[in-house]
mmCIF file of C-alpha atoms and ligand atoms in Angstrom:
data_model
loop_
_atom_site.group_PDB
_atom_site.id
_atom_site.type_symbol
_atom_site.label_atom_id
_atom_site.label_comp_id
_atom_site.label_asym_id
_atom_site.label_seq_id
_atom_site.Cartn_x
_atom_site.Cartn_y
_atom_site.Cartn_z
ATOM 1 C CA UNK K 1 -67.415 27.223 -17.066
ATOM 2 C CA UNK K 2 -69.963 24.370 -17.329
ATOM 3 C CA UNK K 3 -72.425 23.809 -14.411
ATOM 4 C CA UNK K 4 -74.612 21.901 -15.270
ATOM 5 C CA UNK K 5 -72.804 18.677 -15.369
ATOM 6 C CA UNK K 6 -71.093 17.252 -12.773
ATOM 7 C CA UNK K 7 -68.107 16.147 -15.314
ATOM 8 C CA UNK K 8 -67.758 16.763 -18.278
ATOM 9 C CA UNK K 9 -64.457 14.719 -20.222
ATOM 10 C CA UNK K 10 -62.563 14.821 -23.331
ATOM 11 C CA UNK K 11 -61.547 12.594 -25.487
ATOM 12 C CA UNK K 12 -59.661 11.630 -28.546
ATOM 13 C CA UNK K 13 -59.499 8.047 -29.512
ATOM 14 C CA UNK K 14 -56.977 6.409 -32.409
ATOM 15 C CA UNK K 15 -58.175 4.394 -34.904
ATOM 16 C CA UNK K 16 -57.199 1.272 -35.697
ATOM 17 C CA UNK K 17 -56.282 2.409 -39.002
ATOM 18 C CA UNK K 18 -57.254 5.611 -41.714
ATOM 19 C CA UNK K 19 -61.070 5.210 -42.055
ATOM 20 C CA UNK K 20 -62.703 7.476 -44.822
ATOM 21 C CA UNK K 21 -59.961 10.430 -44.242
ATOM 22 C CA UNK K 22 -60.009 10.331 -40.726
ATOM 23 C CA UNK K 23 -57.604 8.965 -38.110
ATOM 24 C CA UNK K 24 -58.618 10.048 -34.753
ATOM 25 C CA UNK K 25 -62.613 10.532 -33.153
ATOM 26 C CA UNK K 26 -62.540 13.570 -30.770
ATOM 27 C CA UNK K 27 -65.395 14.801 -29.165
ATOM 28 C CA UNK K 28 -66.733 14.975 -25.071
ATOM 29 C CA UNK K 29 -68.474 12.687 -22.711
ATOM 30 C CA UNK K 30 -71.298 14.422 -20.546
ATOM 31 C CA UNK K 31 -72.575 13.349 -17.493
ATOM 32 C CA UNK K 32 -76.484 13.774 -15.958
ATOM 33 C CA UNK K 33 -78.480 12.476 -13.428
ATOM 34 C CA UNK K 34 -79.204 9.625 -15.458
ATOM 35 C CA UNK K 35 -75.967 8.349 -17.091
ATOM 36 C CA UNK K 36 -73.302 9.626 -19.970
ATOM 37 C CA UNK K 37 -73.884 11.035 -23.117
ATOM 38 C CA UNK K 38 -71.444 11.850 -25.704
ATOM 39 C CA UNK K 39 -70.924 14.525 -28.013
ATOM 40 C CA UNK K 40 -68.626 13.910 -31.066
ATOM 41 C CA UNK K 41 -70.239 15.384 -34.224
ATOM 42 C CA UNK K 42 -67.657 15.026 -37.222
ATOM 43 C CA UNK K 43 -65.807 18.204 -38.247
ATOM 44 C CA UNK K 44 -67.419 19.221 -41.309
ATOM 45 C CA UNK K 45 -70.302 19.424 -39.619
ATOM 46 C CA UNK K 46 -72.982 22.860 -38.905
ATOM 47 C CA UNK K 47 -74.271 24.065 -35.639
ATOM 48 C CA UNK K 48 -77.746 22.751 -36.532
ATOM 49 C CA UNK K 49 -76.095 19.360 -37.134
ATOM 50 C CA UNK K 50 -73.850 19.717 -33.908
ATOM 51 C CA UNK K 51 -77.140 20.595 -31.899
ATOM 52 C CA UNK K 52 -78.849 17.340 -32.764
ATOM 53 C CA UNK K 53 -76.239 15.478 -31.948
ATOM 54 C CA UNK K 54 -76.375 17.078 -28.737
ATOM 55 C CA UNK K 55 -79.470 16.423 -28.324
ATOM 56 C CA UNK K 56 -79.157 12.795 -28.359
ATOM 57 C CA UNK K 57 -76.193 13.525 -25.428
ATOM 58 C CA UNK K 58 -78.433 15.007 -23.344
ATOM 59 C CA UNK K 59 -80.995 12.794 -23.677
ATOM 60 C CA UNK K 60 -78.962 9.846 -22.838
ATOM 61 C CA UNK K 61 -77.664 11.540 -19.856
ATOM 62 C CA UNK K 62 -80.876 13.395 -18.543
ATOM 63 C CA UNK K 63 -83.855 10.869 -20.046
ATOM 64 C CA UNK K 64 -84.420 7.518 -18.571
ATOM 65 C CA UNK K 65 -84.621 5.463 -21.412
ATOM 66 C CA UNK K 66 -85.553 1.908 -20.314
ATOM 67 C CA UNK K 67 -82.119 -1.014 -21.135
ATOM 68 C CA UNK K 68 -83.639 -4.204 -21.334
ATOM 69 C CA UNK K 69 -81.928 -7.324 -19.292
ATOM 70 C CA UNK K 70 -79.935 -9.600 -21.377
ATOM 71 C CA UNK K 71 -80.493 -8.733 -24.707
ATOM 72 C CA UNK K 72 -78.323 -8.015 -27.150
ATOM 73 C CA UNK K 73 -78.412 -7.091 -31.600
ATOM 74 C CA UNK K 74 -77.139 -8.790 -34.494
ATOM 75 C CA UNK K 75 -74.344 -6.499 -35.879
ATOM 76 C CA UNK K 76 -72.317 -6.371 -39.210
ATOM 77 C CA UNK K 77 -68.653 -6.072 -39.434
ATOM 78 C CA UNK K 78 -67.093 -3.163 -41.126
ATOM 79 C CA UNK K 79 -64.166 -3.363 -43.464
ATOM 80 C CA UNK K 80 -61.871 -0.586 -43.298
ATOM 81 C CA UNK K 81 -60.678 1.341 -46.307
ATOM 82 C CA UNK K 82 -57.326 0.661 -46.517
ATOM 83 C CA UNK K 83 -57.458 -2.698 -44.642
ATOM 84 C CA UNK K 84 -57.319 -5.867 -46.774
ATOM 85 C CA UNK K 85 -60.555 -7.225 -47.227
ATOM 86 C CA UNK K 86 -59.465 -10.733 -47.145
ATOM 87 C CA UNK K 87 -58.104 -10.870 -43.591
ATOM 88 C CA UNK K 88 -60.818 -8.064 -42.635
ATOM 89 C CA UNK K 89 -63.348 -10.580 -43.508
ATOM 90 C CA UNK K 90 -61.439 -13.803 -42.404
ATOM 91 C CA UNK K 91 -60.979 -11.715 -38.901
ATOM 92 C CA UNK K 92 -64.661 -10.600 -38.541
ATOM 93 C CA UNK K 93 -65.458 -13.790 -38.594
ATOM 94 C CA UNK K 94 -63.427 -15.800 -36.625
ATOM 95 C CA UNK K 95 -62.790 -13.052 -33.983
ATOM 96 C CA UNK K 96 -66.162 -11.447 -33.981
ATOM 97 C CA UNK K 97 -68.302 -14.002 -35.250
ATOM 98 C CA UNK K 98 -69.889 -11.655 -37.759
ATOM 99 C CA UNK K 99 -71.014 -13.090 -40.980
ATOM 100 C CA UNK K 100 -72.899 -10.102 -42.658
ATOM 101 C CA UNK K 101 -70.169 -7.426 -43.584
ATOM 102 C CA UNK K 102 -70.204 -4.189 -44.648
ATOM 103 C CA UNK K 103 -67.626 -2.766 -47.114
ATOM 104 C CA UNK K 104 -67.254 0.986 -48.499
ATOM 105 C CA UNK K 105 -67.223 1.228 -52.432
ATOM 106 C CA UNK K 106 -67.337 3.833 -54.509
ATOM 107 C CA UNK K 107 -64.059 4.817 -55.869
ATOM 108 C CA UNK K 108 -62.900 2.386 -59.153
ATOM 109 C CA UNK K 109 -65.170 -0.215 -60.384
ATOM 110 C CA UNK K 110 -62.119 -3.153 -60.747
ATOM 111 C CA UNK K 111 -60.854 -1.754 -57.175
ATOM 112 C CA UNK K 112 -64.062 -2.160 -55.678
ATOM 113 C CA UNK K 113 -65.161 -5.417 -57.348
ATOM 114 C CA UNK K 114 -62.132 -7.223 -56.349
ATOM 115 C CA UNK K 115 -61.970 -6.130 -53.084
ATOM 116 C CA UNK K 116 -65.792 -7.579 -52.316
ATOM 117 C CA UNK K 117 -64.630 -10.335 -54.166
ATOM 118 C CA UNK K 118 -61.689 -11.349 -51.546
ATOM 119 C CA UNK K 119 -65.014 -11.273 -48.589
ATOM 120 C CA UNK K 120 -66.415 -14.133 -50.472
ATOM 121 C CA UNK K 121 -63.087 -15.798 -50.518
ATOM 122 C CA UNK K 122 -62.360 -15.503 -47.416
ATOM 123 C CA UNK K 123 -65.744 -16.952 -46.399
ATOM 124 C CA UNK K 124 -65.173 -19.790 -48.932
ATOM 125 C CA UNK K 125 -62.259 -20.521 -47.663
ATOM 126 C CA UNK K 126 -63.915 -20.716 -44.240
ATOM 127 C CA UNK K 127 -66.863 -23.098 -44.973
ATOM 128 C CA UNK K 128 -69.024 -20.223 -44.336
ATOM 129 C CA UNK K 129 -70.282 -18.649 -47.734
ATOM 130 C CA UNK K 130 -73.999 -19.843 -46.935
ATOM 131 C CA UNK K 131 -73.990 -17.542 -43.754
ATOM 132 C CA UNK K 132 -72.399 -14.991 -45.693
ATOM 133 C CA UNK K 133 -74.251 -11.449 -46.982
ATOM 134 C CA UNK K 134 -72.348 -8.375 -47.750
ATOM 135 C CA UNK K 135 -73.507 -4.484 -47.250
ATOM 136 C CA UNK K 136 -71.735 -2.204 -50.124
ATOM 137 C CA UNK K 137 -72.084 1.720 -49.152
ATOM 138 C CA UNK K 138 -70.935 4.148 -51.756
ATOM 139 C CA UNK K 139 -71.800 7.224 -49.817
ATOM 140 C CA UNK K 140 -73.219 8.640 -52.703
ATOM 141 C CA UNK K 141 -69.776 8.136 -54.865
ATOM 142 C CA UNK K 142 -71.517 6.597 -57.985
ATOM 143 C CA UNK K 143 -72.832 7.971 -60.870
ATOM 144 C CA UNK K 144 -75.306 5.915 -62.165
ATOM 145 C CA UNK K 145 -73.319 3.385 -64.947
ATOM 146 C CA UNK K 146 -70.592 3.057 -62.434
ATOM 147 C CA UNK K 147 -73.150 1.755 -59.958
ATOM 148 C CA UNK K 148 -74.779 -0.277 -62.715
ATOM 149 C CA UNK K 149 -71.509 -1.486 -64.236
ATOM 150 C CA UNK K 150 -69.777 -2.495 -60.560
ATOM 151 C CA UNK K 151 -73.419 -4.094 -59.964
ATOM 152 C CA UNK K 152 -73.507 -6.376 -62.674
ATOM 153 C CA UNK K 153 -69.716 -7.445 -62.070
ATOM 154 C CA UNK K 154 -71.212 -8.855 -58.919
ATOM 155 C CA UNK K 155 -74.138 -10.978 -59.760
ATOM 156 C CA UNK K 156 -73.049 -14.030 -58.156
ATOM 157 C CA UNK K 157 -72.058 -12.559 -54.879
ATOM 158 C CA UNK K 158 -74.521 -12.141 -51.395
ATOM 159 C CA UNK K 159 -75.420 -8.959 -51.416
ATOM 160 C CA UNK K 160 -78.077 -7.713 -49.156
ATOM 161 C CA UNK K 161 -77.969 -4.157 -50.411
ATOM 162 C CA UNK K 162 -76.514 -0.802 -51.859
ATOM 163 C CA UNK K 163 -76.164 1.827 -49.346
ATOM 164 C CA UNK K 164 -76.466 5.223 -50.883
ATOM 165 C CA UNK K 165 -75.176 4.034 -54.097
ATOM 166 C CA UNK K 166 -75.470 7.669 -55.725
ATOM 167 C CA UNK K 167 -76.004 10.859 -54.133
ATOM 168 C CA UNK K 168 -79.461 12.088 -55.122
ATOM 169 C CA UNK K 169 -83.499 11.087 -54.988
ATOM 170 C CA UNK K 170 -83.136 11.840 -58.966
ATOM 171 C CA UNK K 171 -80.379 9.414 -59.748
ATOM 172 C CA UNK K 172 -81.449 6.472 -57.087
ATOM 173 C CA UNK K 173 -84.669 6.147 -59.173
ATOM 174 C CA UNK K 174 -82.907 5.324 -62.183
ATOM 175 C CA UNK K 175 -80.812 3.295 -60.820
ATOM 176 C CA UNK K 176 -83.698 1.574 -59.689
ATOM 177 C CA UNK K 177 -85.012 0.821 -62.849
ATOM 178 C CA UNK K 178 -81.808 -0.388 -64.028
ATOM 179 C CA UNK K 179 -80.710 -2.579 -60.475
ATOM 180 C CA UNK K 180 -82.485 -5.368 -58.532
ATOM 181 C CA UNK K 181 -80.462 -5.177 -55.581
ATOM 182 C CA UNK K 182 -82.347 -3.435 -53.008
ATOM 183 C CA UNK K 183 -81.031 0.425 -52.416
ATOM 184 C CA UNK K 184 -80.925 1.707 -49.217
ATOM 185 C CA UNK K 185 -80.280 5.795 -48.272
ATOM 186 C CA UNK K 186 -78.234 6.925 -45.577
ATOM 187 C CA UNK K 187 -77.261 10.547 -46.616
ATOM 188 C CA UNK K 188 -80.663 11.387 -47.993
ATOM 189 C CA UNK K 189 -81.944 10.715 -44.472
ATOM 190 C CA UNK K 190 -82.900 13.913 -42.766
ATOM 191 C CA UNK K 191 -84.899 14.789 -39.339
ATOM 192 C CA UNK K 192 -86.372 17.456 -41.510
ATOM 193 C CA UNK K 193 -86.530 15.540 -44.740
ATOM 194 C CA UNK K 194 -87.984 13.684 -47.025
ATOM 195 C CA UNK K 195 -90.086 10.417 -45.460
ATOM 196 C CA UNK K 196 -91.731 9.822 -48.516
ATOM 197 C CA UNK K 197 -88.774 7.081 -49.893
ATOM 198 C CA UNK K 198 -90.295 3.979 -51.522
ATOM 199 C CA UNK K 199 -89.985 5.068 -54.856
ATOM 200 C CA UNK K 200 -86.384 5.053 -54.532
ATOM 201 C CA UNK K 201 -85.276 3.273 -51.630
ATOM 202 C CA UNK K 202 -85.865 -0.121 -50.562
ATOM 203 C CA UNK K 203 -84.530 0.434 -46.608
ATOM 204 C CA UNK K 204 -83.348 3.873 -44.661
ATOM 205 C CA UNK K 205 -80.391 3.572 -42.763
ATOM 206 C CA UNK K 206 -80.977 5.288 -39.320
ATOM 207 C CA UNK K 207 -78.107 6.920 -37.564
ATOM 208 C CA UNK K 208 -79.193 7.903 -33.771
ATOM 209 C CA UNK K 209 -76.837 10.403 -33.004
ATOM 210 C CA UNK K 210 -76.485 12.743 -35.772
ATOM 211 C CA UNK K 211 -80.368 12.311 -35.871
ATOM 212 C CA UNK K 212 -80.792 13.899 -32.454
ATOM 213 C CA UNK K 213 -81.451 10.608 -30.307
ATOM 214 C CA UNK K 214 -84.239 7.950 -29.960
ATOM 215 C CA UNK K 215 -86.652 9.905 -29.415
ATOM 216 C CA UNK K 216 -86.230 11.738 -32.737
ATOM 217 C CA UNK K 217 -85.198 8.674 -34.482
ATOM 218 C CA UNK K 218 -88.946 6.998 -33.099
ATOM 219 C CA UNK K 219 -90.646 9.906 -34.772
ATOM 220 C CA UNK K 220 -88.401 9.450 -37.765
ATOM 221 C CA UNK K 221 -89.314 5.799 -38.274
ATOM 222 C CA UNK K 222 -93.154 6.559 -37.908
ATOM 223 C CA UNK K 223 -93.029 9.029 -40.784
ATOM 224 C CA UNK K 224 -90.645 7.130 -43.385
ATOM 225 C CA UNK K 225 -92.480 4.270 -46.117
ATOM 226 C CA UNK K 226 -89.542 1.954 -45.890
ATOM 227 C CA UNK K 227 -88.151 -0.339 -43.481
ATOM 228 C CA UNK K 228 -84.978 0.656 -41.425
ATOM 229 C CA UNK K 229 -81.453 -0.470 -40.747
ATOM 230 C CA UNK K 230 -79.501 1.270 -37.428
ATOM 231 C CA UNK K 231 -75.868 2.228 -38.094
ATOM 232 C CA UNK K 232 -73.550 4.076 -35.879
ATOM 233 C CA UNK K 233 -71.856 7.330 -36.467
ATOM 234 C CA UNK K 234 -68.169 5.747 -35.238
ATOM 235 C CA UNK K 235 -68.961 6.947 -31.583
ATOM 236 C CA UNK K 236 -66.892 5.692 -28.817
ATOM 237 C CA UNK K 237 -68.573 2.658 -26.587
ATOM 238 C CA UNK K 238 -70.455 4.929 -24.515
ATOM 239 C CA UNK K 239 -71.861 6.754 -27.933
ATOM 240 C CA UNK K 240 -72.694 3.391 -29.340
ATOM 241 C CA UNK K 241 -75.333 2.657 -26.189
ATOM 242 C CA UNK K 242 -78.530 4.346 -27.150
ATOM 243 C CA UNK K 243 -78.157 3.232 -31.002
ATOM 244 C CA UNK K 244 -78.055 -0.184 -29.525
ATOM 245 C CA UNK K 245 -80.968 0.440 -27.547
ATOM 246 C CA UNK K 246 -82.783 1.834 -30.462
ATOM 247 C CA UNK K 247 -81.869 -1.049 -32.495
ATOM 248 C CA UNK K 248 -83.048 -3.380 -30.692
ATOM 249 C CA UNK K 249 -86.511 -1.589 -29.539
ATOM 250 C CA UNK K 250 -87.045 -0.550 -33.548
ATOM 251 C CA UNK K 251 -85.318 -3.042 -35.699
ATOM 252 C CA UNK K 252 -84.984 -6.233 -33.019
ATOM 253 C CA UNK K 253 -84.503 -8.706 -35.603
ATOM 254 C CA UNK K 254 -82.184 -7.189 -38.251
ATOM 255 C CA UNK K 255 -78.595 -6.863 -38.168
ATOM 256 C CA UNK K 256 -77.190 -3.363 -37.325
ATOM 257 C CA UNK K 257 -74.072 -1.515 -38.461
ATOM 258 C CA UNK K 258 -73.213 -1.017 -34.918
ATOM 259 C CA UNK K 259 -69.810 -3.042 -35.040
ATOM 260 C CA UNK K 260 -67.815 -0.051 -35.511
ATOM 261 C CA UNK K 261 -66.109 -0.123 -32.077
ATOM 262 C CA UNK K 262 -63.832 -3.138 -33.504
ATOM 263 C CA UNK K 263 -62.420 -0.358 -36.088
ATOM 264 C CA UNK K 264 -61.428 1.491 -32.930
ATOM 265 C CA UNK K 265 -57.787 1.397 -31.298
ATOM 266 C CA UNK K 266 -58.371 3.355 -28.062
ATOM 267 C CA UNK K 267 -62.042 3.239 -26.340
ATOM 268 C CA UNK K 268 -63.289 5.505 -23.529
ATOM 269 C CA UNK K 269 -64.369 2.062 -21.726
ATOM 270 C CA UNK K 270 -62.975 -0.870 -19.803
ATOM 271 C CA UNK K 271 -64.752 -3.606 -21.623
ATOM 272 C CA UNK K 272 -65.324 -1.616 -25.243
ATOM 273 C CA UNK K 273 -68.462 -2.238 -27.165
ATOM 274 C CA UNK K 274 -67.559 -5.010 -30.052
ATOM 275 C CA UNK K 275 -69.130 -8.176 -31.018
ATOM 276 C CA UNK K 276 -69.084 -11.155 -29.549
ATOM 277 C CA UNK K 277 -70.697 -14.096 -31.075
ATOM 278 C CA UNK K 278 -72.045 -11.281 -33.914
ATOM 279 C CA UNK K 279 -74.104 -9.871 -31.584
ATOM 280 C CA UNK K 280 -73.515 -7.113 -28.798
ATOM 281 C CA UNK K 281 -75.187 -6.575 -25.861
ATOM 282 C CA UNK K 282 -77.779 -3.535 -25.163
ATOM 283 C CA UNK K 283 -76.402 -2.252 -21.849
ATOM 284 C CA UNK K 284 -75.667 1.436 -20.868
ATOM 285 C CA UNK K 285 -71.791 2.016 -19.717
ATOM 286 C CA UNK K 286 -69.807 4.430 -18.232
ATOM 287 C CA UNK K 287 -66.547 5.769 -19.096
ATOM 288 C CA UNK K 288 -63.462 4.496 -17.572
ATOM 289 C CA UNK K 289 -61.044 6.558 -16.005
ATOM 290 C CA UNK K 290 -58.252 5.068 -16.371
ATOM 291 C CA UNK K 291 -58.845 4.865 -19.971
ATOM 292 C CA UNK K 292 -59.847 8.425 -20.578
ATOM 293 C CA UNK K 293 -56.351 8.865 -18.622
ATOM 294 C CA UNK K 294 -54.770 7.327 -22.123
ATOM 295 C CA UNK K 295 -56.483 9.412 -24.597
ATOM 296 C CA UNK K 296 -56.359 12.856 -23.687
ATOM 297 C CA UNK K 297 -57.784 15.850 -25.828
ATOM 298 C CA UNK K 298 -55.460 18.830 -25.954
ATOM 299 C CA UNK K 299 -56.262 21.624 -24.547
ATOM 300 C CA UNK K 300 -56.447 24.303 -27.740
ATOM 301 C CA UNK K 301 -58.535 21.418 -28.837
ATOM 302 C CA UNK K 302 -60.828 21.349 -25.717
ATOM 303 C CA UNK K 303 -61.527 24.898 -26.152
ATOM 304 C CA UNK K 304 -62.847 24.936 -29.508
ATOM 305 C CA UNK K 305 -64.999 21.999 -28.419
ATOM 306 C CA UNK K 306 -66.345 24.030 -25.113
ATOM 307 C CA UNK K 307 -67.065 26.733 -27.556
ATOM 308 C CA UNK K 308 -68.813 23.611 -30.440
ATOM 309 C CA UNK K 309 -70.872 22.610 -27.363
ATOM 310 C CA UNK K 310 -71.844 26.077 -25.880
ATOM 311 C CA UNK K 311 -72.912 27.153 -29.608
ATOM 312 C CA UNK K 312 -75.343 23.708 -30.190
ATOM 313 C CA UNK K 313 -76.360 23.944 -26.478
ATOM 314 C CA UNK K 314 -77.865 27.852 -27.693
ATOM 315 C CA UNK K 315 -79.855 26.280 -30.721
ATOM 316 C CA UNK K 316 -82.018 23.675 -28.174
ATOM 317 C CA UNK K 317 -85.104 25.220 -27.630
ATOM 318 C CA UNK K 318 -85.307 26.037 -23.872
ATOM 319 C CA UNK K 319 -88.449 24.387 -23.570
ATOM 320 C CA UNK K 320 -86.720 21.345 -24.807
ATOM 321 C CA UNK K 321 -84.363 21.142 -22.518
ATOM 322 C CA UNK K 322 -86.736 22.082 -19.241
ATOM 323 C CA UNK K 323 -88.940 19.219 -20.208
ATOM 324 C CA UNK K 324 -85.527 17.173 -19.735
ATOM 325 C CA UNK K 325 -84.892 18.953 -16.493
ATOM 326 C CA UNK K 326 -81.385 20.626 -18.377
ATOM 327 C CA UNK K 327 -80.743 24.087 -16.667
ATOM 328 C CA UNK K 328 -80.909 26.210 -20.148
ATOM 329 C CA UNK K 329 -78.009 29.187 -19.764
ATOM 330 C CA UNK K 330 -75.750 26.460 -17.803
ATOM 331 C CA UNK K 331 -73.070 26.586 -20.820
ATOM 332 C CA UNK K 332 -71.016 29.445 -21.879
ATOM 333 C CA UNK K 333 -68.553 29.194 -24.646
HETATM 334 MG MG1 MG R 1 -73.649 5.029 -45.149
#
């Protein structure tokens, strides 16, 4: 039994297409005094990981945390991995009104140059290449002449910058040396990490949820030597609202990665969380229940979440959660 929330939902939402391996987003929405939170750490991930992300739930639903009145962020598109680039790009665009887009690389350097290549065509094609700048993330997939050989097959193109090009500290500074494209880390980023980054990163890619919410995140930023860039973690809408919030109180004037609901088929919202214009609004929602009604978590699959939940719920300190006014021993697996 839960107690402590006065509803508790589950959900699993359909992608719009295979994205990185994955096809659906499970996880549970969690209500407080103060709004929703949502908890939907990937599968692969530990207890420790699963109780930061928790945090972050909690704190949206039990923290006031202050929305500002008609504001909105600058977000990026995302390009799926099997979807083709071309009409990805075209679509972004003309639907979304995006014109910085993000694209995963990574996997075969002809593969990956021809498939950035088709985003400046399509922008070409569209009288729009000035606008144009283009994320690449590699999630750590390169080794370091594959980064430097896909790198220098893309002079001429926008790029703003690298995300995680290869996987450790070691390897980004000599790709560094090698590069002039600024490198940014996403993987390397940890709560309980390294801050110290400017001698191989350029920006830090900050991800609110899996780093424990915005109060964390605010900490985060205070410790790290390089500017930051907000990117989501492919919640649902309601997930997505204190990343916006933190975007726009940290990093108001830079485009986020926080246009990840448009990759989404199913949404736990009426009105889901995509941009309009290139830009989405900071407001807090709620979940919908008529669309909850369409995408139902089993119920084998809702009990190993209970249990995910009750376990990251026991590795919040107590005194954590009193100072957010969360009855501790409220959850049991
Ligand atoms: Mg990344």
């Amino acid at each position: 039994m839960l107690h402590a929330f006065p509803e508790l939902e589950f959900f699993s939402l359909t992608l719009q297409e295979e994205f990185r391996g994955v096809r659906t987003r499970e996880g549970i929405l969690l209500a407080g005094p103060l709004g929703w939170g949502e908890f939907s750490p990937f599968p692969n991930y530990t207890p420790i990981q699963d109780s930061l992300w928790l945090r972050a739930a909690l704190e949206s639903a039990f923290v006031p945390l202050k929305y500002p009145e008609n504001s909105s962020v600058a977000v990026n598109a995302i390009i799926g991995d099997n979807e083709d680039s071309y009409l990805g790009s075209a679509r972004a665009l003309n639907e979304f009104g995006c014109t910085t887009i993000k694209i995963k690389v990574g996997l075969d350097v002809d593969q990956d140059v021809e498939r950035v290549q088709e985003i400046v065509r399509a922008f070409v094609d569209a009288g729009q290449l000035n606008k144009l700048l283009i994320r690449l993330d590699a999630n750590g997939r390169w080794g370091i002449a594959q980064a430097v050989d896909t790198i220098s097959e893309l002079q001429s193109v926008p790029i703003e910058y690298i995300e995680q090009p290869c996987r450790s500290a070691t390897q980004l500074r000599e790709l560094r040396k090698k590069v002039t494209v600024p490198i940014a880390v996403d993987e390397i980023v940890r709560i309980d990490g390294q801050h110290q980054v400017s001698e191989f990163a350029d920006l830090a890619i900050i991800k609110v949820s899996p780093l424990g919410g915005t109060d964390a995140v605010e900490r985060l930023i205070e410790k790290l030597d390089v500017p930051v860039r907000f990117s989501s973690a492919f919640e649902s809408s309601v997930g997505l609202n204190s990343s916006l919030l933190a975007a726009h109180k940290f990093a108001p004037h830079q485009v986020a990665g926080l246009g990840t609901g448009m990759l989404l088929a199913t949404d736990t919202v009426k009105r889901p969380v995509i941009p309009h214009e290139g830009r989405i609004r900071v407001v807090k929602c709620e979940p919908d229940p008529e669309q909850l009604k369409r995408v139902p978590l089993p119920q084998t699959q809702q009990d190993l979440w209970r249990k995910r939940l009750a376990k990251a719920w026991d590795l919040i300190p107590e005194s954590q959660l009193a100072s957010w006014g969360v009855p501790k021993r409220s959850v049991q697996g």
